[in-house]
Every structure is written in C-alpha cells, then in structure tokens.
Coordinates of C-alpha atoms in Angstrom, one line a residue:
Chain N
X1 CA -74.3 -45.0 -84.4
X2 CA -72.6 -47.7 -86.6
X3 CA -69.0 -49.6 -85.5
X4 CA -65.7 -48.9 -86.5
X5 CA -64.2 -52.9 -88.0
X6 CA -61.7 -53.0 -85.1
X7 CA -64.6 -51.9 -82.6
X8 CA -67.0 -55.4 -84.6
X9 CA -63.9 -57.6 -83.6
X10 CA -63.6 -56.0 -80.3
X11 CA -67.0 -56.3 -79.1
X12 CA -67.2 -60.0 -80.9
X13 CA -64.2 -60.8 -79.1
X14 CA -65.9 -59.4 -75.6
X15 CA -69.4 -60.9 -76.4
X16 CA -70.8 -57.7 -76.5
X17 CA -73.6 -56.8 -79.6
X18 CA -71.6 -52.7 -79.2
X19 CA -69.1 -51.6 -77.5
X20 CA -67.9 -48.0 -78.3
X21 CA -64.4 -46.3 -78.2
X22 CA -63.7 -45.6 -74.2
X23 CA -65.6 -48.3 -72.9
X24 CA -63.1 -51.4 -71.0
X25 CA -63.3 -54.8 -72.2
X26 CA -61.7 -58.4 -71.0
X27 CA -61.8 -60.2 -74.4
X28 CA -61.5 -63.4 -75.3
X29 CA -58.0 -63.5 -77.7
X30 CA -57.2 -66.1 -80.5
X31 CA -53.8 -66.1 -81.0
X32 CA -50.8 -64.9 -78.8
X33 CA -47.1 -64.8 -79.0
X34 CA -43.9 -64.0 -77.8
X35 CA -40.5 -64.4 -78.8
X36 CA -37.1 -64.6 -77.0
X37 CA -36.6 -61.3 -75.5
X38 CA -40.4 -60.9 -74.3
X39 CA -41.8 -64.3 -73.6
X40 CA -38.9 -65.6 -70.4
X41 CA -40.5 -63.0 -68.2
X42 CA -43.7 -64.4 -69.5
X43 CA -43.1 -67.9 -69.1
X44 CA -41.4 -66.9 -65.7
X45 CA -45.0 -65.2 -64.1
X46 CA -46.8 -67.8 -66.1
X47 CA -44.7 -70.8 -63.8
X48 CA -45.5 -68.6 -60.8
X49 CA -49.4 -69.1 -60.9
X50 CA -48.6 -72.8 -60.4
X51 CA -50.9 -74.2 -62.9
X52 CA -50.3 -77.2 -64.8
X53 CA -51.7 -76.5 -68.3
X54 CA -52.4 -73.7 -70.7
X55 CA -55.5 -72.2 -72.1
X56 CA -54.8 -72.9 -75.2
X57 CA -51.3 -75.0 -76.7
X58 CA -53.0 -74.1 -79.7
X59 CA -53.2 -70.7 -80.0
X60 CA -49.5 -69.5 -78.9
X61 CA -46.9 -68.9 -81.1
X62 CA -43.5 -68.9 -78.9
X63 CA -41.0 -67.5 -81.8
X64 CA -37.3 -66.5 -81.2
X65 CA -35.8 -64.9 -83.7
X66 CA -34.7 -61.6 -82.4
X67 CA -31.2 -62.6 -80.7
X68 CA -31.3 -65.8 -82.7
X69 CA -28.9 -68.5 -83.8
X70 CA -28.2 -67.9 -80.4
X71 CA -25.6 -64.6 -79.8
X72 CA -24.4 -65.5 -77.4
X73 CA -24.9 -68.1 -73.4
X74 CA -27.1 -65.5 -72.4
X75 CA -29.4 -65.0 -75.4
X76 CA -29.1 -69.1 -75.7
X77 CA -30.6 -69.7 -72.5
X78 CA -33.4 -67.1 -73.1
X79 CA -34.2 -69.3 -76.4
X80 CA -34.0 -72.8 -74.7
X81 CA -36.8 -70.9 -71.7
X82 CA -39.2 -70.9 -74.5
X83 CA -38.2 -74.6 -76.2
X84 CA -38.3 -76.4 -72.8
X85 CA -41.8 -74.7 -72.2
X86 CA -43.0 -75.2 -75.5
X87 CA -42.1 -79.0 -74.8
X88 CA -43.8 -79.1 -71.4
X89 CA -46.9 -77.7 -72.5
X90 CA -47.1 -79.2 -76.3
X91 CA -47.0 -75.2 -77.6
X92 CA -48.1 -76.3 -81.2
X93 CA -46.2 -73.3 -82.8
X94 CA -42.6 -73.2 -81.5
X95 CA -40.2 -72.6 -84.4
X96 CA -36.9 -73.5 -83.9
X97 CA -33.5 -72.4 -86.1
X98 CA -34.2 -74.1 -89.5
X99 CA -38.0 -73.6 -89.1
X100 CA -38.0 -69.6 -87.3
X101 CA -37.9 -66.3 -89.7
X102 CA -38.9 -62.7 -88.4
X103 CA -42.5 -63.3 -85.9
X104 CA -44.4 -61.2 -88.5
X105 CA -43.5 -62.5 -91.4
X106 CA -43.5 -65.9 -90.4
X107 CA -47.4 -66.1 -89.3
X108 CA -49.1 -64.7 -91.6
X109 CA -47.0 -67.3 -94.0
X110 CA -48.4 -70.3 -91.7
X111 CA -51.7 -69.4 -92.2
X112 CA -51.7 -68.2 -88.7
X113 CA -53.5 -64.9 -89.0
X114 CA -56.7 -64.5 -90.1
X115 CA -59.8 -62.2 -91.0
X116 CA -61.5 -61.1 -88.3
X117 CA -59.0 -62.7 -84.9
X118 CA -58.2 -60.5 -81.8
X119 CA -54.4 -61.7 -81.8
X120 CA -51.7 -60.2 -79.1
X121 CA -48.6 -60.5 -79.1
X122 CA -45.5 -59.8 -76.2
X123 CA -44.3 -57.6 -79.8
X124 CA -44.5 -54.1 -80.1
X125 CA -45.2 -54.8 -84.3
X126 CA -48.1 -57.5 -83.4
X127 CA -50.1 -54.5 -85.3
X128 CA -48.8 -56.2 -88.3
X129 CA -51.4 -58.4 -88.8
X130 CA -54.2 -55.8 -88.9
X131 CA -53.2 -55.8 -93.1
X132 CA -55.4 -58.9 -92.8
X133 CA -58.3 -56.9 -90.9
X134 CA -57.9 -58.4 -87.8
X135 CA -57.4 -56.7 -84.6
X136 CA -54.1 -56.9 -83.2
X137 CA -52.2 -54.9 -81.1
X138 CA -48.4 -55.4 -79.1
X139 CA -48.8 -55.9 -75.6
X140 CA -46.7 -57.2 -72.5
X141 CA -45.2 -60.1 -71.0
X142 CA -47.1 -60.0 -67.9
X143 CA -50.2 -59.8 -70.8
X144 CA -48.6 -62.4 -72.3
X145 CA -48.4 -64.5 -69.4
X146 CA -52.0 -63.5 -68.1
X147 CA -53.4 -64.2 -71.4
X148 CA -51.5 -67.7 -71.9
X149 CA -54.0 -68.1 -68.3
X150 CA -57.4 -67.0 -69.5
X151 CA -57.0 -66.2 -73.1
X152 CA -57.9 -63.1 -72.7
X153 CA -56.6 -59.7 -72.4
X154 CA -58.1 -56.2 -71.1
X155 CA -58.4 -53.6 -73.5
X156 CA -59.4 -50.0 -73.5
X157 CA -61.3 -49.8 -77.1
X158 CA -59.5 -47.1 -79.1
X159 CA -61.2 -44.2 -80.6
X160 CA -60.1 -44.6 -84.8
X161 CA -58.5 -42.1 -87.0
X162 CA -59.4 -43.0 -91.2
X163 CA -56.7 -42.5 -93.5
X164 CA -57.6 -41.5 -96.7
X165 CA -55.4 -42.4 -99.4
X166 CA -55.7 -42.0 -103.1
X167 CA -53.9 -41.7 -106.1
X168 CA -51.0 -43.5 -108.0
X169 CA -47.7 -44.3 -106.6
X170 CA -45.1 -43.1 -108.7
X171 CA -41.9 -44.9 -109.5
X172 CA -39.8 -46.6 -106.8
X173 CA -42.2 -45.6 -104.2
X174 CA -43.8 -48.3 -102.7
X175 CA -45.7 -48.5 -99.3
X176 CA -42.8 -47.6 -96.7
X177 CA -43.1 -44.4 -98.5
X178 CA -46.3 -44.0 -97.6
X179 CA -46.1 -45.1 -94.2
X180 CA -43.3 -42.9 -93.2
X181 CA -45.5 -39.7 -95.1
X182 CA -47.9 -40.5 -93.1
X183 CA -45.5 -41.1 -90.0
X184 CA -44.2 -37.5 -90.7
X185 CA -47.6 -35.3 -91.0
X186 CA -49.1 -36.9 -87.9
X187 CA -45.5 -37.9 -85.4
X188 CA -45.1 -40.5 -83.4
X189 CA -47.9 -40.0 -81.1
X190 CA -50.3 -38.6 -83.1
X191 CA -52.8 -41.9 -83.4
X192 CA -51.7 -42.3 -79.5
X193 CA -53.9 -44.5 -77.9
X194 CA -56.1 -45.0 -81.3
X195 CA -56.6 -47.0 -84.2
X196 CA -55.4 -46.2 -88.0
X197 CA -57.8 -47.3 -90.4
X198 CA -56.4 -47.1 -93.8
X199 CA -58.6 -46.7 -96.7
X200 CA -59.2 -45.5 -100.5
X201 CA -57.8 -46.6 -103.9
X202 CA -54.4 -46.3 -103.1
X203 CA -54.5 -49.0 -100.4
X204 CA -56.7 -51.4 -102.7
X205 CA -53.9 -51.4 -104.6
X206 CA -51.4 -52.4 -102.5
X207 CA -50.7 -56.1 -102.1
X208 CA -50.9 -57.9 -99.1
X209 CA -47.3 -57.1 -98.2
X210 CA -47.6 -54.0 -98.5
X211 CA -50.5 -53.7 -96.6
X212 CA -48.2 -55.9 -93.9
X213 CA -45.6 -52.9 -94.1
X214 CA -47.9 -49.5 -93.2
X215 CA -49.8 -51.7 -90.3
X216 CA -46.6 -52.7 -88.7
X217 CA -45.3 -49.5 -88.3
X218 CA -48.9 -48.5 -86.9
X219 CA -47.5 -48.2 -83.5
X220 CA -44.6 -45.2 -84.7
X221 CA -47.4 -43.0 -84.8
X222 CA -48.5 -44.5 -81.6
X223 CA -51.4 -46.6 -82.2
X224 CA -53.0 -49.2 -80.9
X225 CA -53.6 -50.7 -84.1
X226 CA -53.6 -50.5 -87.7
X227 CA -56.4 -52.1 -89.7
X228 CA -57.3 -52.6 -93.9
X229 CA -60.7 -54.0 -94.4
X230 CA -60.5 -57.2 -95.7
X231 CA -60.8 -57.8 -100.0
X232 CA -59.9 -60.6 -102.4
X233 CA -56.5 -60.3 -101.7
X234 CA -57.3 -60.6 -98.3
X235 CA -58.9 -63.6 -99.5
X236 CA -56.7 -65.2 -101.8
X237 CA -54.3 -65.0 -99.5
X238 CA -55.2 -66.7 -96.4
X239 CA -57.0 -70.1 -99.0
X240 CA -53.1 -69.9 -99.6
X241 CA -52.5 -70.6 -96.6
X242 CA -55.3 -72.5 -94.5
X243 CA -58.4 -74.3 -94.9
X244 CA -59.4 -72.3 -91.4
X245 CA -62.7 -71.1 -90.6
X246 CA -62.0 -67.1 -91.2
X247 CA -64.8 -63.9 -90.7
X248 CA -64.6 -60.5 -92.9
X249 CA -65.5 -57.5 -90.7
X250 CA -66.2 -54.1 -92.8
X251 CA -66.3 -50.5 -90.6
X252 CA -70.5 -48.9 -90.7
X253 CA -70.8 -46.2 -93.1
X254 CA -71.7 -44.4 -90.2
X255 CA -69.2 -45.0 -87.8
X256 CA -67.6 -42.6 -86.1
X257 CA -64.0 -41.3 -85.9
X258 CA -62.1 -38.9 -84.2
X259 CA -60.2 -37.7 -87.2
X260 CA -60.1 -38.3 -90.9
X261 CA -57.4 -37.3 -92.8
X262 CA -56.7 -37.9 -96.6
X263 CA -53.9 -38.0 -98.9
X264 CA -52.6 -37.3 -103.1
X265 CA -50.4 -40.2 -103.1
X266 CA -48.7 -39.1 -106.5
X267 CA -47.1 -36.4 -104.1
X268 CA -45.5 -39.1 -102.2
X269 CA -42.0 -39.1 -102.8
X270 CA -39.7 -42.4 -102.5
X271 CA -39.1 -40.7 -98.4
X272 CA -36.9 -41.1 -95.7
X273 CA -36.5 -40.6 -91.6
X274 CA -34.2 -39.6 -90.2
X275 CA -32.5 -39.3 -86.9
X276 CA -33.6 -39.8 -84.2
X277 CA -37.7 -40.4 -84.3
X278 CA -39.5 -41.8 -87.3
X279 CA -41.5 -38.8 -87.6
X280 CA -38.7 -36.8 -88.7
X281 CA -39.0 -37.2 -92.5
X282 CA -37.8 -35.7 -95.8
X283 CA -37.7 -36.9 -99.9
X284 CA -34.3 -39.6 -100.7
X285 CA -33.7 -36.8 -102.8
X286 CA -33.1 -34.2 -100.7
X287 CA -31.4 -36.4 -98.1
X288 CA -27.0 -36.9 -99.7
X289 CA -26.0 -37.9 -96.4
X290 CA -22.7 -40.6 -96.8
X291 CA -24.0 -43.7 -95.4
X292 CA -21.6 -46.8 -94.0
X293 CA -24.1 -49.0 -94.3
X294 CA -27.4 -50.1 -95.3
X295 CA -29.6 -54.0 -94.2
X296 CA -32.4 -54.7 -96.2
X297 CA -34.6 -56.8 -93.9
X298 CA -36.7 -57.0 -90.8
X299 CA -40.3 -57.8 -90.3
X300 CA -41.2 -54.3 -91.8
X301 CA -39.3 -54.7 -95.8
X302 CA -38.0 -58.4 -95.7
X303 CA -40.6 -60.3 -97.3
X304 CA -40.2 -61.4 -101.4
X305 CA -41.7 -57.4 -103.2
X306 CA -39.2 -56.1 -101.3
X307 CA -36.4 -58.4 -102.0
X308 CA -37.7 -58.2 -105.7
X309 CA -37.7 -54.4 -105.7
X310 CA -34.2 -54.3 -104.3
X311 CA -32.8 -56.8 -107.0
X312 CA -33.6 -55.3 -109.8
X313 CA -32.2 -51.9 -108.8
X314 CA -28.9 -53.9 -107.3
X315 CA -29.1 -56.2 -111.0
X316 CA -25.2 -55.3 -112.7
X317 CA -24.7 -52.8 -110.2
X318 CA -21.8 -53.4 -106.8
X319 CA -22.3 -52.0 -103.6
X320 CA -19.7 -48.9 -103.0
X321 CA -16.8 -49.9 -101.5
X322 CA -17.4 -48.2 -98.3
X323 CA -20.9 -49.4 -97.8
X324 CA -21.8 -52.8 -96.2
X325 CA -24.9 -53.6 -97.3
X326 CA -26.9 -56.6 -95.5
X327 CA -29.8 -58.2 -97.1
X328 CA -32.0 -60.2 -94.2
X329 CA -34.9 -62.7 -95.4
X330 CA -38.0 -62.7 -93.3
X331 CA -38.4 -65.8 -93.2
X332 CA -37.1 -69.5 -94.6
X333 CA -39.7 -69.2 -97.4
X334 CA -38.8 -66.1 -98.7
X335 CA -35.1 -66.9 -98.7
X336 CA -35.7 -70.5 -100.7
X337 CA -38.2 -67.8 -103.1
X338 CA -35.7 -65.0 -103.4
X339 CA -33.2 -68.7 -104.4
X340 CA -35.3 -70.1 -106.9
X341 CA -35.6 -66.4 -108.3
X342 CA -32.2 -65.4 -108.9
X343 CA -32.5 -62.8 -106.4
X344 CA -29.7 -64.0 -104.4
X345 CA -27.3 -64.5 -106.8
X346 CA -27.8 -60.7 -107.8
X347 CA -27.4 -59.8 -104.4
X348 CA -24.2 -61.6 -104.1
X349 CA -23.0 -60.4 -107.8
X350 CA -23.3 -56.8 -106.2
X351 CA -21.1 -57.9 -102.9
X352 CA -23.9 -57.7 -100.2
X353 CA -23.8 -59.9 -97.3
X354 CA -27.0 -62.2 -97.1
X355 CA -28.2 -63.5 -94.1
X356 CA -30.8 -66.2 -92.7
X357 CA -33.7 -64.8 -90.9
X358 CA -33.4 -63.1 -88.0
X359 CA -34.7 -59.5 -86.5
X360 CA -30.6 -59.3 -86.1
X361 CA -29.4 -55.4 -86.4
X362 CA -32.4 -54.1 -86.6
X363 CA -32.9 -53.8 -82.6
X364 CA -29.3 -53.7 -82.1
X365 CA -28.5 -57.3 -81.4
X366 CA -26.2 -58.8 -84.2
X367 CA -25.5 -59.4 -87.3
X368 CA -24.5 -56.1 -88.0
X369 CA -23.8 -53.4 -85.0
X370 CA -22.7 -49.8 -85.9
X371 CA -19.4 -48.4 -84.6
X372 CA -19.3 -45.0 -83.1
X373 CA -20.5 -42.3 -85.9
X374 CA -21.2 -44.8 -88.5
X375 CA -24.6 -44.4 -90.2
X376 CA -26.6 -46.9 -92.3
X377 CA -30.0 -47.0 -93.9
X378 CA -32.0 -49.3 -92.7
X379 CA -35.5 -50.7 -93.9
X380 CA -36.3 -51.1 -90.9
X381 CA -39.0 -49.6 -88.8
X382 CA -37.4 -47.4 -85.6
X383 CA -34.4 -45.5 -85.7
X384 CA -34.1 -44.2 -81.9
X385 CA -31.0 -43.5 -80.1
X386 CA -28.3 -46.1 -80.1
X387 CA -30.9 -48.4 -82.0
X388 CA -28.7 -50.4 -83.6
X389 CA -25.6 -49.9 -82.1
X390 CA -23.3 -46.8 -80.4
X391 CA -25.5 -44.4 -79.0
X392 CA -23.8 -41.9 -81.3
X393 CA -24.7 -43.8 -84.7
X394 CA -26.7 -43.3 -86.9
X395 CA -30.4 -44.8 -88.2
X396 CA -32.3 -43.6 -91.9
X397 CA -35.3 -45.2 -91.8
X398 CA -36.0 -45.6 -96.0
X399 CA -38.3 -48.3 -98.4
X400 CA -35.9 -51.1 -100.3
X401 CA -35.9 -49.1 -103.6
X402 CA -34.0 -46.3 -101.7
X403 CA -32.0 -48.5 -99.3
X404 CA -30.5 -50.3 -102.7
X405 CA -30.0 -47.0 -104.1
X406 CA -28.2 -45.8 -101.6
X407 CA -25.9 -48.9 -101.5
X408 CA -25.1 -48.7 -104.9
X409 CA -24.3 -44.8 -104.1
X410 CA -23.1 -44.6 -101.1
X411 CA -25.2 -41.5 -99.8
X412 CA -28.7 -41.3 -99.5
X413 CA -30.8 -41.0 -102.5
X414 CA -33.6 -41.7 -104.8
X415 CA -33.2 -44.2 -107.3
X416 CA -33.8 -42.5 -110.3
X417 CA -30.4 -40.5 -109.1
X418 CA -28.3 -43.7 -110.3
X419 CA -29.3 -42.9 -113.9
Chain V
X1 CA -49.0 -45.2 -51.7
X2 CA -46.7 -42.2 -51.3
X3 CA -43.2 -41.3 -53.7
X4 CA -41.2 -38.6 -52.2
X5 CA -37.7 -37.8 -54.1
X6 CA -35.7 -35.2 -56.5
X7 CA -36.9 -35.1 -59.7
X8 CA -35.1 -36.0 -62.9
X9 CA -35.8 -34.8 -66.3
X10 CA -36.2 -36.5 -69.5
X11 CA -37.7 -34.9 -72.8
X12 CA -40.5 -36.0 -75.2
X13 CA -40.2 -39.4 -76.9
X14 CA -37.9 -40.9 -74.6
X15 CA -38.6 -44.5 -75.7
X16 CA -37.8 -48.3 -74.5
X17 CA -34.1 -48.1 -76.1
X18 CA -33.3 -45.4 -74.3
X19 CA -34.6 -46.6 -71.2
X20 CA -33.2 -50.1 -72.1
X21 CA -31.6 -50.2 -74.7
X22 CA -31.1 -53.6 -76.5
X23 CA -27.9 -55.0 -76.0
X24 CA -28.7 -55.5 -72.7
X25 CA -32.0 -57.8 -73.5
X26 CA -30.1 -61.3 -73.2
X27 CA -31.6 -61.2 -69.2
X28 CA -34.6 -60.2 -68.2
X29 CA -32.8 -60.2 -64.2
X30 CA -34.0 -56.8 -62.8
X31 CA -30.9 -55.9 -61.2
X32 CA -28.6 -56.7 -63.9
X33 CA -31.6 -54.3 -66.2
X34 CA -31.5 -51.0 -63.7
X35 CA -27.5 -51.3 -63.6
X36 CA -28.0 -49.8 -67.4
X37 CA -31.7 -47.7 -67.0
X38 CA -32.2 -44.9 -68.7
X39 CA -28.3 -45.3 -70.3
X40 CA -28.8 -44.6 -73.5
X41 CA -31.1 -40.9 -72.3
X42 CA -28.5 -40.1 -69.8
X43 CA -25.7 -42.4 -69.7
X44 CA -24.7 -41.3 -65.8
X45 CA -28.0 -41.8 -65.4
X46 CA -27.3 -44.6 -62.6
X47 CA -24.3 -42.8 -60.8
X48 CA -26.4 -39.8 -60.2
X49 CA -30.1 -41.1 -59.4
X50 CA -30.8 -42.5 -55.6
X51 CA -33.8 -45.1 -54.0
X52 CA -36.9 -43.0 -54.2
X53 CA -36.0 -40.3 -57.3
X54 CA -38.6 -39.2 -59.3
X55 CA -38.2 -39.4 -63.2
X56 CA -40.4 -36.5 -64.9
X57 CA -40.8 -36.5 -68.6
X58 CA -42.5 -34.8 -71.5
X59 CA -44.8 -36.7 -74.3
X60 CA -45.1 -39.8 -74.9
X61 CA -42.6 -41.0 -72.4
X62 CA -42.0 -45.4 -73.1
X63 CA -43.0 -45.1 -77.1
X64 CA -40.9 -48.3 -79.2
X65 CA -40.9 -51.7 -78.5
X66 CA -42.7 -54.2 -76.1
X67 CA -40.3 -54.9 -73.8
X68 CA -41.6 -55.1 -70.4
X69 CA -37.6 -54.7 -69.6
X70 CA -38.2 -50.6 -69.9
X71 CA -40.6 -50.7 -66.6
X72 CA -38.3 -53.4 -64.8
X73 CA -35.5 -51.6 -65.4
X74 CA -36.8 -48.9 -63.6
X75 CA -38.8 -50.1 -61.0
X76 CA -35.7 -52.5 -59.8
X77 CA -33.5 -48.6 -60.1
X78 CA -35.9 -48.2 -57.0
X79 CA -36.9 -44.8 -59.1
X80 CA -40.6 -44.4 -56.9
X81 CA -42.8 -42.5 -59.7
X82 CA -42.6 -42.0 -63.5
X83 CA -44.4 -38.5 -64.1
X84 CA -45.2 -37.7 -68.0
X85 CA -47.1 -35.6 -69.5
X86 CA -48.2 -38.0 -71.9
X87 CA -46.8 -42.5 -71.9
X88 CA -46.9 -44.5 -74.8
X89 CA -49.8 -47.1 -74.5
X90 CA -47.4 -50.5 -74.0
X91 CA -45.4 -48.7 -71.8
X92 CA -48.3 -47.4 -69.9
X93 CA -49.7 -50.8 -69.7
X94 CA -46.3 -52.6 -68.5
X95 CA -46.7 -50.4 -65.6
X96 CA -50.0 -51.3 -64.4
X97 CA -49.6 -55.1 -64.8
X98 CA -45.6 -54.8 -63.0
X99 CA -47.2 -52.1 -61.1
X100 CA -44.3 -49.9 -60.9
X101 CA -45.8 -46.5 -59.5
X102 CA -47.2 -43.7 -63.2
X103 CA -48.7 -40.4 -63.1
X104 CA -50.2 -38.5 -65.9
X105 CA -49.9 -34.7 -65.5
X106 CA -49.0 -32.2 -68.1
X107 CA -48.6 -29.5 -65.7
X108 CA -46.2 -31.4 -63.4
X109 CA -44.5 -32.2 -66.3
X110 CA -44.0 -28.7 -67.7
X111 CA -43.3 -26.5 -64.5
X112 CA -41.1 -29.5 -62.3
X113 CA -37.4 -28.8 -63.0
X114 CA -34.4 -31.0 -62.4
X115 CA -33.8 -31.4 -58.2
X116 CA -37.2 -30.5 -57.2
X117 CA -37.9 -32.2 -54.4
X118 CA -41.4 -33.8 -55.1
X119 CA -44.0 -35.9 -53.2
X120 CA -46.2 -37.8 -55.3
X121 CA -49.7 -39.0 -53.7
X122 CA -51.5 -41.7 -55.4
X123 CA -54.7 -42.1 -53.6
X124 CA -55.7 -38.1 -53.7
X125 CA -53.4 -38.0 -57.6
X126 CA -51.7 -34.6 -56.2
X127 CA -48.7 -33.7 -57.6
X128 CA -46.8 -31.8 -54.2
X129 CA -43.4 -29.1 -55.9
X130 CA -42.1 -29.0 -52.2
X131 CA -39.0 -27.0 -54.1
X132 CA -41.5 -24.8 -55.4
X133 CA -44.2 -24.9 -52.8
X134 CA -46.5 -25.6 -55.8
X135 CA -48.9 -28.5 -56.2
X136 CA -50.4 -30.1 -59.6
X137 CA -53.6 -32.3 -60.1
X138 CA -52.7 -35.8 -61.6
X139 CA -55.3 -37.6 -64.1
X140 CA -56.7 -39.9 -62.3
X141 CA -56.4 -43.8 -63.3
X142 CA -60.5 -45.4 -64.4
X143 CA -61.2 -48.0 -61.8
X144 CA -60.4 -51.0 -63.8
X145 CA -56.7 -49.9 -63.1
X146 CA -57.2 -48.9 -59.8
X147 CA -58.2 -52.7 -59.4
X148 CA -55.2 -53.8 -60.7
X149 CA -52.9 -51.0 -59.0
X150 CA -55.0 -52.3 -55.5
X151 CA -55.0 -55.8 -55.8
X152 CA -50.1 -55.5 -56.4
X153 CA -50.2 -55.4 -60.3
X154 CA -52.2 -58.1 -63.3
X155 CA -50.4 -61.3 -62.0
X156 CA -51.6 -61.1 -58.7
X157 CA -54.9 -59.9 -59.6
X158 CA -55.4 -63.2 -62.2
X159 CA -53.5 -65.3 -59.0
X160 CA -57.2 -64.5 -56.7
X161 CA -59.5 -65.0 -59.5
X162 CA -57.6 -68.7 -60.1
X163 CA -57.7 -69.3 -55.7
X164 CA -61.3 -68.1 -55.8

C-alpha cells in the first residue's frame, strides 16, 4: 500500500520507511513556535527541567503577536518572558514589535516554512503551513517545552480525508469561501484527529495565500493538519524567500484515504459562518444581518491578496455610518506593500481604521472588542461565544470581499448587492 | 487513580474560549485561571462547582485554540475528571501532558444527568453512576499515553529520561 503526503513526512521524521494511520511515533521537528500566550507556560516548564541549552536555537520561533503592542501590564510581563528567554538561549527567531507580524503570516515570509518539514506550534492555527506541503500541527505549551528540550514530539499518525475541489470559482468567491463551505459540510468535528488533504484543479489555481487561508482553518473541522501537494507556485514562493533546502513529497496513487469528498467549486457562493460555530454556514446573499463592526485581518485573511480584494470593493465608497471597519495587515511586509500599492489610501478615504500587525480583536484580546449585543463580520477563523468580546456579542465569519461589502452596506451582503 | 463527585453537564463542541476566555489569558497563573473556569459556557459554574466534581460533556470537548490554559483552569478549579463523548485533539493531548484526568465514553456522556453522583476508576476504565446505579465502560488509553499519565505528565517523563 502507498502512503499519503502526511504519512511520508511523518515516516521520514520518525526514521521509518513506512508508517500507517493509528501508529504512535516520535518524530523529529524541524521548527517549533510559540506566542506571547502559549510560550510563557512552555518557558516555565522548560526552566523546571534545569537544563541550560535548547535543542537548536535556530529552530525555535518566539512570536509575540497576540496581545502586542502590550495591551496591559500582565501582557507586557508575558512578552518580557519571551524576550528574556530568547536573549538567554540565543533564540534566532524572536521578533519584537516593529518586526513582528501575525505568526502564521510572518514565518512563511521569513522563509522559515518549507516543503517536507515537520512543524509544531503552540498555537492551533499552526496547521496553516500545510499550504507549503509541510506537516504542521498545533500543540500545547507542554509539547512546546518538551520539544525545546528534545527536538521531538509524539504523534498518532492520522487517517487522511481527501477533499477534491474542481471547477472555476464565481466572482467574489475566494479560498475562505471554499474552506467555510467544506466546514459547513463536514462540521466542526468532521475531520477530528484526521488529516485534510486538498486536491483538484480549483486548488491548483489558488495562490499560496489562498492555500494558507484554507490550511489555516483545517483545525476548525477538528483536523490534525491540512495539506496541499507542492507545485510550481510553492517552489517559486520558497525560492523567493530562502536558499535553504526542502523536500517535495507527494501522495502515492495507491495511498489509503478514510474518506474522499468532492466539491463543485462553481456552485460555491460567498459564504458566511453564523454564530457560534464555523460550521453554521449560509450564503452571504441570504444573511442580511445588520452589523456594528467589520474586521479584515488575522492569520486567516490578513495577507496582501486579502487587502487587495477589500480595497477593490471599498474604492470610492464610505464605510456605513453605523459601522467601524478595522483593517489589520498581518505583517510589516504586508503593511508596506499595501502602502506602496495605494491600498491604505483607499482604506482611509473609505473611513476605515488601519492598525499595525497584531492578532488583536480576533481572539478578543484588544484593538476592537465588542460590547454586549454587537455584531461583527470578521475575516478571522472563529465565531465562538465571546470570541471577540462580550459573551453576548456575535461574530460572523466571511472572506474579505463579503467583509468589505458588508462594511459599506451596514449589513451582511453578497458584494454584487452593492450595485 | 480514581475520581468521585457530582456531574455538571455541558453540550457538544464546548470550545476553549468558553472554558477560559481570551480576556483572562494575560496570565498563566493556575489559581487566577481557575477563577474563570467555564465562565462563557456557564457564568456561575465556579460558584456552584465543588472540589472533586466532574464535567460531563458531549462531542468535541475543548475544540478551538491550543491554549493549555483551558485544561490548566479545569485542573486548578479542582474538577477531578472530564468525561466526554469525544475530545478535540489538542485539548486531549494537553490534558494528558499536564495530568488532567479525562475519559471518553459516549454512553456516559449521554446517560449521566446534571447532579448525578459519579465515580471513575481510571485503571479499569469503569464509570459508575451511583445515583442511577449504572456502569459505563470507557475507551481505554493506548499504553504510550498510559505511560505519560503514570509518570505524572510529559515533562516528568522527559525529566526522568534526561536524568538517565
């Protein structure tokens, strides 16, 4: 029997010729990361081991992106733990405010994510890097602490589900709509413990940004990882970012899949996930819910392609007088590109607020918290109870086109309803 | 290892934002996190729950973020065990790694009612409903995870390995 791309990467990192679903393995990790919320616990646990060196100071990334710039004294103390630890253990990849961006947008830009790698991160959206043909999954702080010491992590080899998407996308439909559509179909535990492998001609047409958006939300279906076979676009992206080596893995034709699901992309509409689960999806055209705030940003949709989509819709319009539109470029590089391309001008002319890179409101941290009863359309990844503020506020998940159009309209709309 | 207490019932897809909202994540102090355990699922949970009590939930308990603060807050709130139909994978992993007793049983998840007196024997995997005088069998942990649990969590296991 053949192996899937996920099985091959895990086998290679466990030093095995062959692995199969259900097998428990110990694998070498090529990169591990933590942020200002998860790394402090990992650092405390690492210190308790009483060892004076990390397994590899170039394979650990400490990214203070959640509550930064420090929102209060306690957050400042947490970030300081990362800074002091990075200094003490000569951690190469520590990025402070001014250099930092939302972790899962930043690390690919820095060339730290490459095909064939095995990556763990103390952040559930670490699954984003599957876009590059890497095995990448979210873990907790204790796993991070253990891997900082040993360079290894334990895994149960997951079963894989193949998602085949074919056909041309309709206008205003992007990668976010595809993944929301899929989560709406399989549910928030539809891929629990499993690997989601995305294939098909629609997927091949997606940019690396689009693939990152889809892989990012694999966790919202409960998956261990989301993964895309590398292709010419992957290699081009990687070569523009790093000279470091990489390995391309592909699923065998006779690899085993627990399930195969097919989707016709031509029928996917601009989609919105209603409160309070990402699986509660509906076409944006049927939503028409009045809103108070719109957030465009995050590790899901805060990249340059997303800002371009938003700018195209916002150009020449004003944000509805009852709506606050927050636009958060995910990294300094995205911010700079948006400035150079004139997108920031368009946003400010439209009376949107443009923020520096931060996870900020996505997890109800700061920079856009909701009051009781308020509703927000967000290009982020979770719409759980209280996710962006008051437990009685509501988050509606959408792609950048629906978010921008809704900001203008004052209610959730399909972008073509603006005309 | 055993747990014994009253059941607090929750539904499907209880996520880590409900277990410990992000507005409290500017600390990792277990005592502080415990004060807000389950707050957005049941704002009065910490006023009602007693040491030793048991959380009984449906499918996909602990879905969402990787925050270890979620199992830490439950453990620090002195909840003796979480029984669920199924657990989200990162929460499952984190609970094993930090030594929060969790156990999967669809039957127990469905049949146990709010306030039932429950006793769990982790060695045998038997969940006893004393109120209803019933027993449910739980899905046992694979030996690899048993080993982490017996050694007192992942860090304790690694400490022992480093010492060798």
